[in-house]
Amino acid sequence: YLNELKANKDDMKLSDYLNHMIHEKNLDLAGVVRRSNLSKDYAYPILNGGKTNPSKMKVVAICIGCQMNYAETQRALEIAEKGVLYPRDPGDAIIIYNINKGNWDVLKINEQLEEAGQELIK
């Protein structure tokens, strides 16, 4: 049973996980896209499974749009095979701090990242 459960987790698609989180948190899709600050033309294909290889920052943007906590965001990044947020990386640390504080505003997070000279969420 445990091997089967692990296999199912490994086979999970990013879009399935994100949609599960949207449903679990009772969020509306348009609100998630708006909070992610991604264009509709880019965000919707990620969420419906049409775009299967988004960048790490695109995944982070959608996770913020989904109001996901640190563990949920890390899981999404693992599923997307983009590497997790690393607390010793200055840019990742800013993102982690904001996620842990419940700051779901990508624009404000980007301001902090820009001030620190780090890669923006876009």
mmCIF file of N, CA and C in Angstrom:
data_model
loop_
_atom_site.group_PDB
_atom_site.id
_atom_site.type_symbol
_atom_site.label_atom_id
_atom_site.label_comp_id
_atom_site.label_asym_id
_atom_site.label_seq_id
_atom_site.Cartn_x
_atom_site.Cartn_y
_atom_site.Cartn_z
ATOM 1 N N TYR A 1 0.827 -1.199 0.000
ATOM 2 C CA TYR A 1 0.000 0.000 0.000
ATOM 3 C C TYR A 1 0.869 1.259 0.000
ATOM 4 N N LEU A 2 1.901 1.291 0.842
ATOM 5 C CA LEU A 2 2.758 2.467 0.923
ATOM 6 C C LEU A 2 3.494 2.718 -0.386
ATOM 7 N N ASN A 3 3.940 1.655 -1.039
ATOM 8 C CA ASN A 3 4.614 1.814 -2.332
ATOM 9 C C ASN A 3 3.656 2.383 -3.372
ATOM 10 N N GLU A 4 2.408 1.912 -3.357
ATOM 11 C CA GLU A 4 1.408 2.412 -4.301
ATOM 12 C C GLU A 4 1.102 3.884 -4.032
ATOM 13 N N LEU A 5 0.992 4.237 -2.755
ATOM 14 C CA LEU A 5 0.734 5.625 -2.388
ATOM 15 C C LEU A 5 1.885 6.516 -2.847
ATOM 16 N N LYS A 6 3.126 6.071 -2.631
ATOM 17 C CA LYS A 6 4.299 6.840 -3.054
ATOM 18 C C LYS A 6 4.318 6.986 -4.575
ATOM 19 N N ALA A 7 3.998 5.924 -5.289
ATOM 20 C CA ALA A 7 3.973 5.981 -6.753
ATOM 21 C C ALA A 7 2.939 6.999 -7.222
ATOM 22 N N ASN A 8 1.772 7.023 -6.569
ATOM 23 C CA ASN A 8 0.729 7.975 -6.956
ATOM 24 C C ASN A 8 1.172 9.412 -6.696
ATOM 25 N N LYS A 9 1.879 9.650 -5.598
ATOM 26 C CA LYS A 9 2.383 10.988 -5.308
ATOM 27 C C LYS A 9 3.403 11.410 -6.345
ATOM 28 N N ASP A 10 4.279 10.473 -6.734
ATOM 29 C CA ASP A 10 5.305 10.788 -7.713
ATOM 30 C C ASP A 10 4.714 11.066 -9.087
ATOM 31 N N ASP A 11 3.559 10.498 -9.369
ATOM 32 C CA ASP A 11 2.915 10.681 -10.667
ATOM 33 C C ASP A 11 2.011 11.913 -10.713
ATOM 34 N N MET A 12 1.856 12.592 -9.585
ATOM 35 C CA MET A 12 0.964 13.742 -9.531
ATOM 36 C C MET A 12 1.482 14.851 -10.447
ATOM 37 N N LYS A 13 0.564 15.448 -11.158
ATOM 38 C CA LYS A 13 0.899 16.570 -12.031
ATOM 39 C C LYS A 13 0.745 17.869 -11.249
ATOM 40 N N LEU A 14 1.535 18.859 -11.634
ATOM 41 C CA LEU A 14 1.464 20.152 -10.968
ATOM 42 C C LEU A 14 0.054 20.728 -11.044
ATOM 43 N N SER A 15 -0.564 20.645 -12.203
ATOM 44 C CA SER A 15 -1.913 21.204 -12.355
ATOM 45 C C SER A 15 -2.909 20.518 -11.419
ATOM 46 N N ASP A 16 -2.775 19.199 -11.243
ATOM 47 C CA ASP A 16 -3.662 18.472 -10.328
ATOM 48 C C ASP A 16 -3.474 18.966 -8.898
ATOM 49 N N TYR A 17 -2.215 19.127 -8.489
ATOM 50 C CA TYR A 17 -1.929 19.586 -7.130
ATOM 51 C C TYR A 17 -2.458 21.004 -6.917
ATOM 52 N N LEU A 18 -2.203 21.886 -7.862
ATOM 53 C CA LEU A 18 -2.658 23.267 -7.717
ATOM 54 C C LEU A 18 -4.182 23.339 -7.658
ATOM 55 N N ASN A 19 -4.843 22.598 -8.513
ATOM 56 C CA ASN A 19 -6.307 22.604 -8.499
ATOM 57 C C ASN A 19 -6.863 21.984 -7.226
ATOM 58 N N HIS A 20 -6.181 20.989 -6.697
ATOM 59 C CA HIS A 20 -6.576 20.409 -5.407
ATOM 60 C C HIS A 20 -6.479 21.476 -4.310
ATOM 61 N N MET A 21 -5.385 22.235 -4.315
ATOM 62 C CA MET A 21 -5.200 23.275 -3.301
ATOM 63 C C MET A 21 -6.237 24.386 -3.457
ATOM 64 N N ILE A 22 -6.536 24.758 -4.696
ATOM 65 C CA ILE A 22 -7.552 25.788 -4.943
ATOM 66 C C ILE A 22 -8.894 25.327 -4.386
ATOM 67 N N HIS A 23 -9.240 24.070 -4.642
ATOM 68 C CA HIS A 23 -10.504 23.520 -4.145
ATOM 69 C C HIS A 23 -10.486 23.422 -2.616
ATOM 70 N N GLU A 24 -9.378 22.925 -2.070
ATOM 71 C CA GLU A 24 -9.267 22.742 -0.615
ATOM 72 C C GLU A 24 -9.377 24.078 0.124
ATOM 73 N N LYS A 25 -8.815 25.125 -0.465
ATOM 74 C CA LYS A 25 -8.843 26.441 0.171
ATOM 75 C C LYS A 25 -10.079 27.254 -0.232
ATOM 76 N N ASN A 26 -10.930 26.653 -1.048
ATOM 77 C CA ASN A 26 -12.176 27.281 -1.490
ATOM 78 C C ASN A 26 -11.919 28.630 -2.168
ATOM 79 N N LEU A 27 -10.952 28.644 -3.083
ATOM 80 C CA LEU A 27 -10.585 29.856 -3.811
ATOM 81 C C LEU A 27 -11.206 29.837 -5.203
ATOM 82 N N ASP A 28 -11.368 31.012 -5.781
ATOM 83 C CA ASP A 28 -11.842 31.050 -7.158
ATOM 84 C C ASP A 28 -10.643 31.204 -8.084
ATOM 85 N N LEU A 29 -10.727 30.583 -9.235
ATOM 86 C CA LEU A 29 -9.630 30.537 -10.194
ATOM 87 C C LEU A 29 -9.202 31.931 -10.651
ATOM 88 N N ALA A 30 -10.148 32.799 -10.915
ATOM 89 C CA ALA A 30 -9.818 34.157 -11.362
ATOM 90 C C ALA A 30 -9.037 34.905 -10.288
ATOM 91 N N GLY A 31 -9.405 34.716 -9.030
ATOM 92 C CA GLY A 31 -8.693 35.357 -7.930
ATOM 93 C C GLY A 31 -7.271 34.854 -7.805
ATOM 94 N N VAL A 32 -7.087 33.555 -8.005
ATOM 95 C CA VAL A 32 -5.746 32.966 -7.958
ATOM 96 C C VAL A 32 -4.879 33.579 -9.046
ATOM 97 N N VAL A 33 -5.410 33.662 -10.245
ATOM 98 C CA VAL A 33 -4.654 34.225 -11.367
ATOM 99 C C VAL A 33 -4.335 35.693 -11.104
ATOM 100 N N ARG A 34 -5.299 36.430 -10.600
ATOM 101 C CA ARG A 34 -5.090 37.857 -10.309
ATOM 102 C C ARG A 34 -3.996 38.034 -9.243
ATOM 103 N N ARG A 35 -4.074 37.255 -8.159
ATOM 104 C CA ARG A 35 -3.080 37.367 -7.093
ATOM 105 C C ARG A 35 -1.697 36.911 -7.539
ATOM 106 N N SER A 36 -1.623 36.016 -8.517
ATOM 107 C CA SER A 36 -0.329 35.529 -8.994
ATOM 108 C C SER A 36 0.425 36.597 -9.786
ATOM 109 N N ASN A 37 -0.300 37.578 -10.289
ATOM 110 C CA ASN A 37 0.260 38.649 -11.112
ATOM 111 C C ASN A 37 0.826 38.122 -12.440
ATOM 112 N N LEU A 38 0.385 36.949 -12.851
ATOM 113 C CA LEU A 38 0.765 36.411 -14.157
ATOM 114 C C LEU A 38 -0.341 36.749 -15.150
ATOM 115 N N SER A 39 0.010 36.798 -16.409
ATOM 116 C CA SER A 39 -1.020 37.042 -17.418
ATOM 117 C C SER A 39 -1.959 35.831 -17.465
ATOM 118 N N LYS A 40 -3.193 36.095 -17.817
ATOM 119 C CA LYS A 40 -4.175 35.012 -17.934
ATOM 120 C C LYS A 40 -3.718 33.983 -18.960
ATOM 121 N N ASP A 41 -3.097 34.474 -20.032
ATOM 122 C CA ASP A 41 -2.643 33.580 -21.102
ATOM 123 C C ASP A 41 -1.535 32.642 -20.635
ATOM 124 N N TYR A 42 -0.844 32.993 -19.581
ATOM 125 C CA TYR A 42 0.217 32.129 -19.061
ATOM 126 C C TYR A 42 -0.277 31.291 -17.884
ATOM 127 N N ALA A 43 -1.060 31.899 -16.995
ATOM 128 C CA ALA A 43 -1.486 31.208 -15.774
ATOM 129 C C ALA A 43 -2.479 30.071 -16.046
ATOM 130 N N TYR A 44 -3.491 30.338 -16.874
ATOM 131 C CA TYR A 44 -4.513 29.320 -17.096
ATOM 132 C C TYR A 44 -3.946 28.024 -17.699
ATOM 133 N N PRO A 45 -3.045 28.094 -18.677
ATOM 134 C CA PRO A 45 -2.470 26.836 -19.180
ATOM 135 C C PRO A 45 -1.685 26.048 -18.122
ATOM 136 N N ILE A 46 -1.063 26.738 -17.173
ATOM 137 C CA ILE A 46 -0.386 26.024 -16.085
ATOM 138 C C ILE A 46 -1.425 25.308 -15.227
ATOM 139 N N LEU A 47 -2.503 26.019 -14.911
ATOM 140 C CA LEU A 47 -3.529 25.464 -14.035
ATOM 141 C C LEU A 47 -4.355 24.364 -14.693
ATOM 142 N N ASN A 48 -4.486 24.386 -16.013
ATOM 143 C CA ASN A 48 -5.267 23.327 -16.665
ATOM 144 C C ASN A 48 -4.397 22.212 -17.234
ATOM 145 N N GLY A 49 -3.093 22.296 -17.020
ATOM 146 C CA GLY A 49 -2.206 21.222 -17.442
ATOM 147 C C GLY A 49 -1.662 21.369 -18.847
ATOM 148 N N GLY A 50 -2.007 22.439 -19.546
ATOM 149 C CA GLY A 50 -1.525 22.640 -20.905
ATOM 150 C C GLY A 50 -0.059 23.053 -20.961
ATOM 151 N N LYS A 51 0.400 23.743 -19.933
ATOM 152 C CA LYS A 51 1.813 24.151 -19.834
ATOM 153 C C LYS A 51 2.425 23.312 -18.720
ATOM 154 N N THR A 52 3.322 22.413 -19.103
ATOM 155 C CA THR A 52 3.819 21.430 -18.127
ATOM 156 C C THR A 52 5.206 21.738 -17.587
ATOM 157 N N ASN A 53 5.865 22.785 -18.080
ATOM 158 C CA ASN A 53 7.218 23.068 -17.616
ATOM 159 C C ASN A 53 7.410 24.559 -17.296
ATOM 160 N N PRO A 54 6.600 25.100 -16.356
ATOM 161 C CA PRO A 54 6.774 26.508 -16.014
ATOM 162 C C PRO A 54 8.056 26.713 -15.212
ATOM 163 N N SER A 55 8.555 27.919 -15.209
ATOM 164 C CA SER A 55 9.760 28.227 -14.432
ATOM 165 C C SER A 55 9.451 28.189 -12.932
ATOM 166 N N LYS A 56 10.503 28.150 -12.156
ATOM 167 C CA LYS A 56 10.358 28.135 -10.695
ATOM 168 C C LYS A 56 9.571 29.349 -10.222
ATOM 169 N N MET A 57 9.877 30.516 -10.756
ATOM 170 C CA MET A 57 9.201 31.735 -10.307
ATOM 171 C C MET A 57 7.732 31.764 -10.723
ATOM 172 N N LYS A 58 7.397 31.148 -11.844
ATOM 173 C CA LYS A 58 5.985 31.058 -12.245
ATOM 174 C C LYS A 58 5.220 30.166 -11.265
ATOM 175 N N VAL A 59 5.853 29.063 -10.864
ATOM 176 C CA VAL A 59 5.221 28.171 -9.881
ATOM 177 C C VAL A 59 5.042 28.910 -8.562
ATOM 178 N N VAL A 60 6.068 29.637 -8.142
ATOM 179 C CA VAL A 60 5.974 30.414 -6.898
ATOM 180 C C VAL A 60 4.845 31.434 -7.003
ATOM 181 N N ALA A 61 4.729 32.110 -8.134
ATOM 182 C CA ALA A 61 3.673 33.110 -8.319
ATOM 183 C C ALA A 61 2.292 32.477 -8.156
ATOM 184 N N ILE A 62 2.098 31.322 -8.743
ATOM 185 C CA ILE A 62 0.790 30.671 -8.626
ATOM 186 C C ILE A 62 0.565 30.177 -7.198
ATOM 187 N N CYS A 63 1.606 29.701 -6.549
ATOM 188 C CA CYS A 63 1.476 29.277 -5.147
ATOM 189 C C CYS A 63 1.065 30.453 -4.270
ATOM 190 N N ILE A 64 1.651 31.618 -4.517
ATOM 191 C CA ILE A 64 1.257 32.811 -3.773
ATOM 192 C C ILE A 64 -0.197 33.152 -4.100
ATOM 193 N N GLY A 65 -0.571 33.046 -5.363
ATOM 194 C CA GLY A 65 -1.958 33.281 -5.755
ATOM 195 C C GLY A 65 -2.924 32.323 -5.073
ATOM 196 N N CYS A 66 -2.450 31.112 -4.807
ATOM 197 C CA CYS A 66 -3.262 30.096 -4.116
ATOM 198 C C CYS A 66 -3.193 30.231 -2.600
ATOM 199 N N GLN A 67 -2.461 31.220 -2.123
ATOM 200 C CA GLN A 67 -2.291 31.453 -0.691
ATOM 201 C C GLN A 67 -1.759 30.208 0.018
ATOM 202 N N MET A 68 -0.781 29.577 -0.613
ATOM 203 C CA MET A 68 -0.206 28.356 -0.075
ATOM 204 C C MET A 68 0.853 28.677 0.971
ATOM 205 N N ASN A 69 0.911 27.838 2.005
ATOM 206 C CA ASN A 69 1.929 28.026 3.030
ATOM 207 C C ASN A 69 3.269 27.492 2.530
ATOM 208 N N TYR A 70 4.262 27.565 3.377
ATOM 209 C CA TYR A 70 5.620 27.172 2.994
ATOM 210 C C TYR A 70 5.678 25.705 2.554
ATOM 211 N N ALA A 71 5.117 24.805 3.339
ATOM 212 C CA ALA A 71 5.173 23.372 3.013
ATOM 213 C C ALA A 71 4.432 23.079 1.709
ATOM 214 N N GLU A 72 3.288 23.702 1.506
ATOM 215 C CA GLU A 72 2.512 23.492 0.286
ATOM 216 C C GLU A 72 3.266 24.020 -0.934
ATOM 217 N N THR A 73 3.934 25.161 -0.762
ATOM 218 C CA THR A 73 4.721 25.730 -1.852
ATOM 219 C C THR A 73 5.902 24.829 -2.188
ATOM 220 N N GLN A 74 6.568 24.333 -1.159
ATOM 221 C CA GLN A 74 7.695 23.426 -1.387
ATOM 222 C C GLN A 74 7.229 22.179 -2.141
ATOM 223 N N ARG A 75 6.065 21.659 -1.773
ATOM 224 C CA ARG A 75 5.539 20.465 -2.438
ATOM 225 C C ARG A 75 5.245 20.752 -3.910
ATOM 226 N N ALA A 76 4.675 21.921 -4.193
ATOM 227 C CA ALA A 76 4.391 22.285 -5.586
ATOM 228 C C ALA A 76 5.686 22.364 -6.387
ATOM 229 N N LEU A 77 6.722 22.942 -5.801
ATOM 230 C CA LEU A 77 8.010 23.042 -6.487
ATOM 231 C C LEU A 77 8.629 21.662 -6.698
ATOM 232 N N GLU A 78 8.464 20.764 -5.734
ATOM 233 C CA GLU A 78 8.962 19.390 -5.894
ATOM 234 C C GLU A 78 8.248 18.691 -7.038
ATOM 235 N N ILE A 79 6.928 18.827 -7.081
ATOM 236 C CA ILE A 79 6.150 18.190 -8.142
ATOM 237 C C ILE A 79 6.575 18.741 -9.506
ATOM 238 N N ALA A 80 6.814 20.052 -9.560
ATOM 239 C CA ALA A 80 7.220 20.688 -10.815
ATOM 240 C C ALA A 80 8.687 20.414 -11.148
ATOM 241 N N GLU A 81 9.406 19.801 -10.214
ATOM 242 C CA GLU A 81 10.833 19.491 -10.369
ATOM 243 C C GLU A 81 11.639 20.749 -10.646
ATOM 244 N N LYS A 82 11.376 21.799 -9.847
ATOM 245 C CA LYS A 82 12.056 23.084 -10.013
ATOM 246 C C LYS A 82 13.007 23.394 -8.861
ATOM 247 N N GLY A 83 13.153 22.489 -7.934
ATOM 248 C CA GLY A 83 13.974 22.766 -6.765
ATOM 249 C C GLY A 83 13.161 23.570 -5.767
ATOM 250 N N VAL A 84 13.408 23.352 -4.508
ATOM 251 C CA VAL A 84 12.636 24.013 -3.463
ATOM 252 C C VAL A 84 13.227 25.374 -3.135
ATOM 253 N N LEU A 85 12.470 26.144 -2.379
ATOM 254 C CA LEU A 85 12.978 27.414 -1.868
ATOM 255 C C LEU A 85 14.025 27.110 -0.805
ATOM 256 N N TYR A 86 15.158 27.775 -0.910
ATOM 257 C CA TYR A 86 16.285 27.502 -0.036
ATOM 258 C C TYR A 86 16.503 28.716 0.876
ATOM 259 N N PRO A 87 16.342 28.558 2.188
ATOM 260 C CA PRO A 87 16.413 29.703 3.104
ATOM 261 C C PRO A 87 17.727 30.486 3.074
ATOM 262 N N ARG A 88 18.804 29.865 2.651
ATOM 263 C CA ARG A 88 20.085 30.581 2.620
ATOM 264 C C ARG A 88 20.277 31.397 1.338
ATOM 265 N N ASP A 89 19.399 31.210 0.369
ATOM 266 C CA ASP A 89 19.424 32.038 -0.838
ATOM 267 C C ASP A 89 18.675 33.326 -0.510
ATOM 268 N N PRO A 90 19.299 34.487 -0.711
ATOM 269 C CA PRO A 90 18.653 35.750 -0.314
ATOM 270 C C PRO A 90 17.274 35.976 -0.939
ATOM 271 N N GLY A 91 17.122 35.691 -2.226
ATOM 272 C CA GLY A 91 15.825 35.869 -2.873
ATOM 273 C C GLY A 91 14.783 34.896 -2.341
ATOM 274 N N ASP A 92 15.186 33.640 -2.211
ATOM 275 C CA ASP A 92 14.266 32.633 -1.663
ATOM 276 C C ASP A 92 13.879 32.983 -0.231
ATOM 277 N N ALA A 93 14.832 33.513 0.553
ATOM 278 C CA ALA A 93 14.550 33.870 1.948
ATOM 279 C C ALA A 93 13.479 34.960 2.022
ATOM 280 N N ILE A 94 13.530 35.916 1.113
ATOM 281 C CA ILE A 94 12.508 36.970 1.078
ATOM 282 C C ILE A 94 11.143 36.371 0.761
ATOM 283 N N ILE A 95 11.109 35.457 -0.195
ATOM 284 C CA ILE A 95 9.848 34.804 -0.565
ATOM 285 C C ILE A 95 9.328 33.977 0.612
ATOM 286 N N ILE A 96 10.201 33.211 1.243
ATOM 287 C CA ILE A 96 9.803 32.379 2.386
ATOM 288 C C ILE A 96 9.247 33.259 3.513
ATOM 289 N N TYR A 97 9.938 34.347 3.805
ATOM 290 C CA TYR A 97 9.492 35.265 4.858
ATOM 291 C C TYR A 97 8.070 35.742 4.583
ATOM 292 N N ASN A 98 7.822 36.178 3.356
ATOM 293 C CA ASN A 98 6.494 36.690 3.008
ATOM 294 C C ASN A 98 5.434 35.598 3.042
ATOM 295 N N ILE A 99 5.765 34.412 2.571
ATOM 296 C CA ILE A 99 4.815 33.298 2.632
ATOM 297 C C ILE A 99 4.466 32.998 4.085
ATOM 298 N N ASN A 100 5.484 32.949 4.939
ATOM 299 C CA ASN A 100 5.244 32.647 6.354
ATOM 300 C C ASN A 100 4.437 33.736 7.055
ATOM 301 N N LYS A 101 4.537 34.966 6.574
ATOM 302 C CA LYS A 101 3.762 36.076 7.143
ATOM 303 C C LYS A 101 2.364 36.176 6.537
ATOM 304 N N GLY A 102 2.072 35.369 5.518
ATOM 305 C CA GLY A 102 0.764 35.425 4.877
ATOM 306 C C GLY A 102 0.613 36.614 3.948
ATOM 307 N N ASN A 103 1.725 37.121 3.429
ATOM 308 C CA ASN A 103 1.689 38.212 2.457
ATOM 309 C C ASN A 103 1.500 37.607 1.073
ATOM 310 N N TRP A 104 0.295 37.723 0.534
ATOM 311 C CA TRP A 104 -0.014 37.125 -0.767
ATOM 312 C C TRP A 104 -0.007 38.183 -1.864
ATOM 313 N N ASP A 105 0.812 39.220 -1.737
ATOM 314 C CA ASP A 105 0.877 40.297 -2.716
ATOM 315 C C ASP A 105 2.201 40.214 -3.477
ATOM 316 N N VAL A 106 2.146 39.678 -4.692
ATOM 317 C CA VAL A 106 3.352 39.480 -5.495
ATOM 318 C C VAL A 106 4.058 40.809 -5.759
ATOM 319 N N LEU A 107 3.302 41.876 -5.971
ATOM 320 C CA LEU A 107 3.921 43.178 -6.251
ATOM 321 C C LEU A 107 4.760 43.664 -5.068
ATOM 322 N N LYS A 108 4.251 43.506 -3.858
ATOM 323 C CA LYS A 108 5.004 43.926 -2.672
ATOM 324 C C LYS A 108 6.229 43.043 -2.456
ATOM 325 N N ILE A 109 6.068 41.755 -2.712
ATOM 326 C CA ILE A 109 7.218 40.850 -2.593
ATOM 327 C C ILE A 109 8.266 41.233 -3.629
ATOM 328 N N ASN A 110 7.833 41.552 -4.847
ATOM 329 C CA ASN A 110 8.764 41.959 -5.896
ATOM 330 C C ASN A 110 9.508 43.243 -5.530
ATOM 331 N N GLU A 111 8.835 44.156 -4.841
ATOM 332 C CA GLU A 111 9.514 45.369 -4.387
ATOM 333 C C GLU A 111 10.674 45.011 -3.453
ATOM 334 N N GLN A 112 10.427 44.094 -2.540
ATOM 335 C CA GLN A 112 11.472 43.665 -1.609
ATOM 336 C C GLN A 112 12.599 42.955 -2.356
ATOM 337 N N LEU A 113 12.236 42.108 -3.309
ATOM 338 C CA LEU A 113 13.248 41.400 -4.093
ATOM 339 C C LEU A 113 14.095 42.388 -4.900
ATOM 340 N N GLU A 114 13.443 43.387 -5.493
ATOM 341 C CA GLU A 114 14.171 44.365 -6.292
ATOM 342 C C GLU A 114 15.133 45.175 -5.419
ATOM 343 N N GLU A 115 14.667 45.584 -4.226
ATOM 344 C CA GLU A 115 15.531 46.327 -3.314
ATOM 345 C C GLU A 115 16.769 45.507 -2.934
ATOM 346 N N ALA A 116 16.605 44.193 -2.864
ATOM 347 C CA ALA A 116 17.720 43.318 -2.494
ATOM 348 C C ALA A 116 18.536 42.865 -3.711
ATOM 349 N N GLY A 117 18.127 43.306 -4.900
ATOM 350 C CA GLY A 117 18.846 42.933 -6.115
ATOM 351 C C GLY A 117 18.661 41.475 -6.503
ATOM 352 N N GLN A 118 17.501 40.910 -6.192
ATOM 353 C CA GLN A 118 17.217 39.505 -6.458
ATOM 354 C C GLN A 118 16.244 39.349 -7.627
ATOM 355 N N GLU A 119 16.157 38.124 -8.141
ATOM 356 C CA GLU A 119 15.238 37.803 -9.238
ATOM 357 C C GLU A 119 13.801 38.049 -8.808
ATOM 358 N N LEU A 120 13.042 38.689 -9.682
ATOM 359 C CA LEU A 120 11.637 38.990 -9.385
ATOM 360 C C LEU A 120 10.747 37.801 -9.690
ATOM 361 N N ILE A 121 9.587 37.796 -9.048
ATOM 362 C CA ILE A 121 8.567 36.789 -9.338
ATOM 363 C C ILE A 121 7.790 37.303 -10.539
ATOM 364 N N LYS A 122 7.986 36.654 -11.674
ATOM 365 C CA LYS A 122 7.285 37.087 -12.893
ATOM 366 C C LYS A 122 7.139 35.934 -13.836
#
